[in-house]
Amino acid sequence: MRWQIGNVTIPNRTVLAPMAGVSDLPFRLLCKEQGAGLSVMEMISAKAVTFGNCKTAELARTLPSEAPVALQIFGHEPEVMAEAARRIEDWDFDILDINMGCPVPKIVNNQEGSALMKNPALIEKIVRACVRASSRPVTVKMRRGFDCNHINAVECAKAAEAGGASAIAVHGRTRTQMYSGEADRETIAEVVQAVRVPVIGNGDIKDGPSAKRMLDETGCTAVMVGRGAQGNPWVFAEINHYLETGEEPGRPSRREIVQMIERHAQLMLLYKGEEQGILEMRKHVAWYVQGFPGASKIRSKVNTVTTFSELEELLSKEFPYA
């Protein structure tokens, strides 16, 4: 099912979540190949953009083949957010997303990320400032609320819509829950009823049935997959297949997993170099082999791997598929 965020067409109902240190260019390319309808980059600091930080620009690197892709910024000052939006006008991306859901203490303590949900009036100001400064559709990602005593996703979503947001993603957990417990779909359903823009449901999406449950129980337009995609880019193909046919495809074989790990590592080398690429690849390998016999041994040994050839050797010894 195609749907729209402003003037951008999304080809299906799956979205890759922005995850710091995960949703980088190599991983987004793999998820796109597997059918992700939209990918959201790992967040970058609006203030760093205004300072012209080179590392920030590198984090936002995209390729035409991954479109549509959203660039996510975080901050708490409307004027700084607007200035950042203006400075990235010539960057290659399709949608500008504002982070209002990050639960990490250093972000929250700076009154950014999910801390913005404490101040719906400020949310409206930030969104309006970005909408005025950007030629792209502006979206927002938020949580159910800051804590169990402040479940205000509906109020915050209305504020974002009033500011001109073209879509809203809602994670069904509070900031204090972090990633524990079960995501609440009822609040997401309430947001769907409260606003007229598309709502993306986020939280506990790991396969076709969980995606359909989110869509059916909330009425949301699409689902956002975060941790369910870690070590599992196939999840997007599986969800799309299930939504189309009602059938659950078989899980990837050990051969397919090894081939994906190697392709992922090759992309890391291509865009980050061997030293940095293999270092960052270690956590991905641990996710790819999770649940298989001997996974703990592989997770331990992969932390000593420093080259692509060492990674290949480790997989052939500890994760054979022949």
PDB file of N, CA and C in Angstrom, residues 7 85 89 93-94 96 130-138:
ATOM      1  N   ASN A   7       4.668  15.496   0.035  1.00  0.00           N
ATOM      2  CA  ASN A   7       4.767  15.177  -1.391  1.00  0.00           C
ATOM      3  C   ASN A   7       5.640  13.956  -1.664  1.00  0.00           C
ATOM      4  N   ALA A  85      17.913  23.359   9.719  1.00  0.00           N
ATOM      5  CA  ALA A  85      17.085  22.974   8.564  1.00  0.00           C
ATOM      6  C   ALA A  85      17.491  23.749   7.321  1.00  0.00           C
ATOM      7  N   GLU A  89      19.603  22.245   3.493  1.00  0.00           N
ATOM      8  CA  GLU A  89      18.711  22.280   2.336  1.00  0.00           C
ATOM      9  C   GLU A  89      19.312  21.603   1.112  1.00  0.00           C
ATOM     10  N   PHE A  93      18.269  14.185   0.959  1.00  0.00           N
ATOM     11  CA  PHE A  93      17.305  13.430   1.757  1.00  0.00           C
ATOM     12  C   PHE A  93      15.913  13.887   1.338  1.00  0.00           C
ATOM     13  N   ASP A  94      14.895  13.164   1.790  1.00  0.00           N
ATOM     14  CA  ASP A  94      13.537  13.430   1.318  1.00  0.00           C
ATOM     15  C   ASP A  94      12.610  14.018   2.372  1.00  0.00           C
ATOM     16  N   LEU A  96      12.422  15.612   6.577  1.00  0.00           N
ATOM     17  CA  LEU A  96      13.130  16.086   7.775  1.00  0.00           C
ATOM     18  C   LEU A  96      12.359  15.627   9.005  1.00  0.00           C
ATOM     19  N   CYS A 130      10.828  24.661  11.857  1.00  0.00           N
ATOM     20  CA  CYS A 130      11.446  23.780  10.865  1.00  0.00           C
ATOM     21  C   CYS A 130      10.650  23.735   9.569  1.00  0.00           C
ATOM     22  N   VAL A 131       9.338  23.737   9.676  1.00  0.00           N
ATOM     23  CA  VAL A 131       8.488  23.733   8.477  1.00  0.00           C
ATOM     24  C   VAL A 131       8.738  24.985   7.637  1.00  0.00           C
ATOM     25  N   ARG A 132       8.872  26.102   8.302  1.00  0.00           N
ATOM     26  CA  ARG A 132       9.120  27.360   7.594  1.00  0.00           C
ATOM     27  C   ARG A 132      10.510  27.391   6.955  1.00  0.00           C
ATOM     28  N   ALA A 133      11.471  26.696   7.573  1.00  0.00           N
ATOM     29  CA  ALA A 133      12.859  26.752   7.100  1.00  0.00           C
ATOM     30  C   ALA A 133      13.191  25.687   6.062  1.00  0.00           C
ATOM     31  N   SER A 134      12.381  24.629   5.977  1.00  0.00           N
ATOM     32  CA  SER A 134      12.710  23.501   5.108  1.00  0.00           C
ATOM     33  C   SER A 134      11.734  23.371   3.936  1.00  0.00           C
ATOM     34  N   SER A 135      12.258  22.911   2.812  1.00  0.00           N
ATOM     35  CA  SER A 135      11.403  22.643   1.651  1.00  0.00           C
ATOM     36  C   SER A 135      10.850  21.219   1.688  1.00  0.00           C
ATOM     37  N   ARG A 136      11.333  20.420   2.640  1.00  0.00           N
ATOM     38  CA  ARG A 136      10.875  19.032   2.752  1.00  0.00           C
ATOM     39  C   ARG A 136       9.707  18.908   3.731  1.00  0.00           C
ATOM     40  N   PRO A 137       8.942  17.821   3.619  1.00  0.00           N
ATOM     41  CA  PRO A 137       7.948  17.535   4.658  1.00  0.00           C
ATOM     42  C   PRO A 137       8.665  17.330   5.988  1.00  0.00           C
ATOM     43  N   VAL A 138       8.079  17.813   7.065  1.00  0.00           N
ATOM     44  CA  VAL A 138       8.652  17.678   8.403  1.00  0.00           C
ATOM     45  C   VAL A 138       7.817  16.685   9.203  1.00  0.00           C
TER      46      VAL A 138
END
